[in-house]
Coordinates of C-alpha atoms in Angstrom, one line a residue:
M1 CA 0.4 -0.4 0.2
M2 CA 1.4 3.9 -1.4
K3 CA 2.2 5.6 2.0
S4 CA -0.2 8.5 2.4
N5 CA 3.0 11.1 1.7
S6 CA 5.0 9.2 -0.8
F7 CA 6.7 11.2 -3.7
K8 CA 4.5 8.7 -6.1
G9 CA 1.1 10.5 -4.6
N10 CA 2.3 13.6 -4.3
F11 CA 3.4 13.4 -8.0
E12 CA 0.9 13.2 -9.0
K13 CA -1.6 15.4 -7.2
F14 CA 1.1 18.5 -8.5
D15 CA 0.6 16.9 -12.1
M16 CA -3.1 17.1 -11.8
M17 CA -2.9 20.3 -9.7
V18 CA 0.2 22.3 -10.8
L19 CA 1.2 20.4 -14.7
G20 CA -3.0 20.1 -15.4
V21 CA -2.9 24.0 -16.0
K22 CA 0.7 24.4 -18.2
S23 CA 1.0 23.9 -21.7
D24 CA 0.6 19.7 -23.4
A25 CA 3.7 20.1 -24.4
Y26 CA 5.4 21.1 -21.2
R27 CA 3.3 18.7 -18.9
V28 CA 4.6 15.2 -21.4
Q29 CA 8.3 16.7 -21.0
F30 CA 7.5 17.1 -17.7
V31 CA 6.3 13.8 -16.4
N32 CA 8.1 11.2 -18.6
G33 CA 11.3 13.1 -17.4
F34 CA 10.0 12.2 -14.2
N35 CA 8.7 8.7 -15.1
K36 CA 11.8 7.9 -16.6
N37 CA 14.2 9.2 -14.3
V38 CA 12.6 9.7 -11.0
I39 CA 9.8 7.1 -9.7
G40 CA 11.6 4.3 -10.3
V41 CA 13.9 5.4 -7.9
L42 CA 12.1 7.7 -5.4
G43 CA 8.1 6.7 -5.8
E44 CA 7.5 4.9 -2.8
R45 CA 9.8 6.7 -0.4
A46 CA 8.0 9.3 2.0
V47 CA 8.4 12.8 1.0
D48 CA 9.8 14.4 3.7
S49 CA 12.5 11.5 4.0
I50 CA 14.4 12.2 0.8
T51 CA 17.4 13.7 2.0
T52 CA 19.6 16.3 -0.5
R53 CA 21.5 13.2 -1.0
D54 CA 19.2 11.2 -2.2
V55 CA 18.7 13.8 -4.9
V56 CA 22.2 13.7 -5.6
K57 CA 22.9 10.1 -6.1
L58 CA 20.2 10.4 -8.4
I59 CA 20.8 13.6 -10.3
D60 CA 24.7 11.9 -11.1
G61 CA 23.2 9.3 -11.9
I62 CA 22.0 10.5 -15.6
S63 CA 24.6 10.5 -18.0
S64 CA 23.1 13.4 -20.3
N65 CA 23.4 16.7 -18.3
S66 CA 20.6 19.1 -20.5
V67 CA 17.8 16.0 -18.7
S68 CA 20.0 16.1 -15.7
N69 CA 19.3 19.9 -15.3
R70 CA 15.7 19.4 -16.3
V71 CA 15.0 16.9 -13.6
L72 CA 16.7 18.5 -11.2
S73 CA 15.0 21.9 -11.7
G74 CA 11.5 20.0 -12.4
L75 CA 12.6 18.5 -8.4
V76 CA 13.3 21.7 -7.0
S77 CA 9.5 23.1 -8.7
F78 CA 8.0 19.8 -7.4
L79 CA 9.0 19.5 -3.5
G80 CA 8.4 23.5 -3.1
W81 CA 5.1 22.6 -4.0
C82 CA 4.9 19.8 -1.2
C83 CA 6.8 22.4 1.2
G84 CA 4.1 24.4 0.8
R85 CA 1.7 21.6 1.2
G86 CA 3.6 21.0 4.5
E87 CA 4.2 17.1 2.7
C88 CA 8.3 18.3 4.3
L89 CA 10.3 21.2 5.9
S90 CA 12.5 22.2 3.6
N91 CA 13.2 21.9 -0.7
V92 CA 16.5 19.2 -0.4
A93 CA 17.1 20.1 -4.3
A94 CA 17.2 23.8 -3.9
G95 CA 20.7 24.3 -4.5
I96 CA 21.9 22.3 -5.5
P97 CA 24.1 23.3 -8.4
R98 CA 23.3 22.7 -11.8
R99 CA 26.1 21.0 -15.0
V100 CA 27.8 23.2 -17.3
E101 CA 25.7 22.3 -20.8
V102 CA 28.8 22.0 -22.9
S103 CA 27.4 23.0 -26.7
R104 CA 27.8 20.0 -28.9
D105 CA 30.6 21.0 -31.2
V106 CA 28.0 19.6 -34.3
L107 CA 27.9 21.2 -38.0
I108 CA 25.7 19.6 -40.6
D109 CA 27.4 19.9 -43.9
V110 CA 24.4 21.4 -45.5
V111 CA 25.4 19.3 -49.0
E112 CA 25.4 15.9 -46.8
L113 CA 22.0 16.5 -45.3
S114 CA 20.5 16.9 -48.5
D115 CA 22.1 13.8 -50.2
D116 CA 22.3 12.1 -47.2
V117 CA 19.3 12.7 -45.1
V118 CA 16.3 14.4 -46.9
N119 CA 16.7 13.2 -50.2
S120 CA 18.2 9.7 -50.1
G121 CA 15.1 8.2 -50.3
V122 CA 17.0 6.0 -47.7
M123 CA 14.1 7.0 -44.9
L124 CA 10.0 7.4 -44.4
E125 CA 9.2 10.6 -46.8
E126 CA 6.9 11.5 -43.8
V127 CA 10.6 12.1 -41.7
S128 CA 12.2 13.4 -45.0
D129 CA 9.5 16.7 -45.5
I130 CA 9.4 17.7 -41.5
L131 CA 13.2 18.5 -41.6
K132 CA 12.1 20.2 -44.7
V133 CA 10.1 22.7 -42.6
M134 CA 12.2 22.5 -39.6
M135 CA 14.9 24.0 -42.1
L136 CA 11.7 26.7 -43.5
T137 CA 10.3 27.5 -40.5
G138 CA 12.9 26.9 -37.7
L139 CA 10.3 25.3 -35.8
R140 CA 11.1 22.4 -33.2
H141 CA 9.8 18.6 -35.2
G142 CA 7.9 18.2 -31.6
T143 CA 5.8 20.9 -33.0
I144 CA 5.8 20.7 -36.4
R145 CA 4.1 17.0 -35.8
K146 CA 1.8 18.1 -34.2
L147 CA 0.3 20.8 -36.8
S148 CA -2.5 20.1 -39.5
S149 CA -4.6 21.9 -41.9
V150 CA -6.3 23.3 -39.0
N151 CA -3.2 25.9 -38.6
V152 CA -3.4 26.5 -41.4
C153 CA -4.3 30.5 -42.3
G154 CA -2.8 31.9 -46.0
D155 CA -0.3 31.9 -45.7
N156 CA 0.7 31.8 -42.6
L157 CA 0.6 28.6 -39.9
V158 CA -1.6 30.3 -36.4
I159 CA 0.1 27.6 -33.4
C160 CA -1.4 27.5 -30.4
K161 CA 0.7 27.3 -27.6
S162 CA -0.3 24.5 -26.1
I163 CA 1.8 22.5 -28.7
V164 CA 5.1 25.0 -27.8
K165 CA 7.8 24.4 -25.6
N166 CA 8.0 28.1 -24.4
R167 CA 3.7 28.4 -24.2
R168 CA 3.6 31.3 -26.3
D169 CA 0.7 31.1 -29.5
L170 CA 3.3 31.7 -32.7
V171 CA 2.1 32.8 -36.3
V172 CA 5.0 30.7 -38.7
P173 CA 5.3 32.5 -42.1
M174 CA 4.7 29.3 -45.2
L175 CA 7.0 29.6 -47.5
G176 CA 5.6 28.3 -50.7
E177 CA 7.8 24.7 -50.5
V178 CA 6.2 24.3 -46.8
K179 CA 3.2 25.1 -48.5
L180 CA 3.1 22.2 -50.4
I181 CA 3.8 19.7 -47.7
M182 CA 1.3 21.2 -45.6
M183 CA -1.6 20.2 -48.5
K184 CA 0.1 16.6 -48.3
Y185 CA -0.5 16.2 -44.7
E186 CA -4.2 18.2 -44.4
S187 CA -5.6 15.7 -41.5
G188 CA -2.1 16.1 -39.4
F189 CA 1.8 14.1 -39.2
T190 CA 1.8 10.3 -38.4
V191 CA 5.2 9.8 -37.3
S192 CA 6.3 9.7 -33.6
G193 CA 9.1 11.5 -32.0
V194 CA 10.7 8.0 -31.2
K195 CA 10.4 7.3 -35.0
M196 CA 12.0 10.2 -35.9
S197 CA 15.3 9.4 -34.4
K198 CA 15.0 5.6 -36.4
E199 CA 14.6 6.7 -39.8
L200 CA 17.4 9.3 -38.8
S201 CA 19.7 6.5 -37.3
K202 CA 19.4 4.4 -40.7
T203 CA 21.2 7.2 -42.7
G204 CA 24.2 6.9 -40.5
V205 CA 24.8 9.9 -39.8
D206 CA 26.1 11.2 -36.1
W207 CA 23.9 13.7 -35.8
T208 CA 20.0 14.0 -34.8
C209 CA 17.0 16.4 -35.4
H210 CA 17.7 19.4 -33.0
D211 CA 21.3 19.9 -34.3
I212 CA 19.2 21.1 -37.4
R213 CA 18.5 23.7 -34.6
H214 CA 21.9 24.5 -34.4
L215 CA 22.4 25.0 -37.9
I216 CA 19.9 27.0 -38.7
G217 CA 20.8 29.9 -36.2
T218 CA 24.3 29.6 -37.1
N219 CA 23.3 30.7 -40.8
L220 CA 20.8 33.5 -39.4
G221 CA 23.8 34.9 -37.1
Q222 CA 26.2 34.5 -40.0
M223 CA 23.6 37.0 -42.3
R224 CA 23.8 39.2 -39.1
V225 CA 20.2 38.3 -38.5
E226 CA 19.8 40.7 -35.1
S227 CA 19.5 38.0 -32.6
T228 CA 16.1 38.8 -30.9
L229 CA 14.4 37.6 -34.4
I230 CA 16.9 35.2 -34.4
S231 CA 15.5 34.6 -30.8
R232 CA 11.8 34.0 -32.3
I233 CA 12.0 32.4 -35.4
L234 CA 13.1 29.8 -33.1
G235 CA 10.3 29.9 -31.2
H236 CA 13.0 31.2 -28.2
A237 CA 10.8 32.8 -25.1
V238 CA 12.5 36.6 -25.6
K239 CA 12.2 38.0 -21.8
G240 CA 12.6 41.4 -20.7
S241 CA 10.2 43.9 -19.3
T242 CA 9.8 45.7 -22.5
E243 CA 8.1 42.1 -24.3
I244 CA 5.2 42.2 -21.5
Y245 CA 3.9 45.1 -24.1
N246 CA 4.6 44.4 -27.8
H247 CA 2.3 42.1 -29.5
H248 CA 3.8 42.7 -32.5
N249 CA 3.8 38.9 -34.6
Y250 CA 7.0 39.8 -36.1
V251 CA 5.8 37.4 -39.0
D252 CA 6.6 39.4 -42.3
E253 CA 10.6 39.8 -40.7
K254 CA 10.1 36.3 -40.5
R255 CA 9.2 35.9 -44.1
E256 CA 12.0 37.9 -45.1
V257 CA 14.6 36.3 -43.9
L258 CA 13.3 33.1 -43.9
C259 CA 13.2 33.9 -47.9
D260 CA 16.9 34.7 -47.4
L261 CA 17.8 31.7 -45.2
R262 CA 15.8 29.6 -47.7
D263 CA 18.3 30.8 -51.1
R264 CA 20.8 30.5 -48.4
F265 CA 20.2 27.0 -48.5
I266 CA 19.6 26.1 -52.2
D267 CA 23.2 27.9 -52.4
S268 CA 24.4 25.7 -50.2
G269 CA 23.5 22.4 -52.5
M270 CA 20.8 21.7 -50.7
A271 CA 17.5 20.7 -52.6
F272 CA 14.1 21.5 -51.3

């Protein structure tokens, strides 16, 4: 029988009361991270019996720096919530230092991306199309996989915050190539994130879908695009008090830059 103040029992309440009002993308990432890395280790423990040493040992057992930091941030939020409810006396995860995340030293070659991956014929056509949309919009593949004709509005993609990582509504310009791809998948994409990775591994390349976003960001930087506009294209939150008062969607600015980026990729050997 589960203890009344067990970690797992409290996390189920946290999921319902706190994560339930967050965006779907945020909640799924949070819950999956805990189910994979935390529940099996601390799930049956009473929350007030968990020590800082327990948390450090758990975090040290996660090989990926980025995953480790996400789990630690999640533990700080969850245990802080438990403290507020009187389930434990102190937040034992607070104060534990985050790991330094080293940027991957991988910059994709555009010709390799075109010939060996996107247009290789080795992968499913749907995966290839998603990678093309990534390159032409800056969107994450997890967001693209949730799109359908419902999101198409004229020459733009209108995306609700529930499927966006930074939890903000987005208006993304559609270039002609993206519009043609979206017409093929009116009912939405069907491939999963796991399937995306498996299909990419068939090509033999040593990089991930996320590295395409590094390629986009690097090329935009080389094009001398303003950093805040790069952030908007990549779907990163632009922080600062001024942003609270700025309701401009930058769709025209993004369209102009994405057209230039597409032409730059084509000139480098990419075939869309």
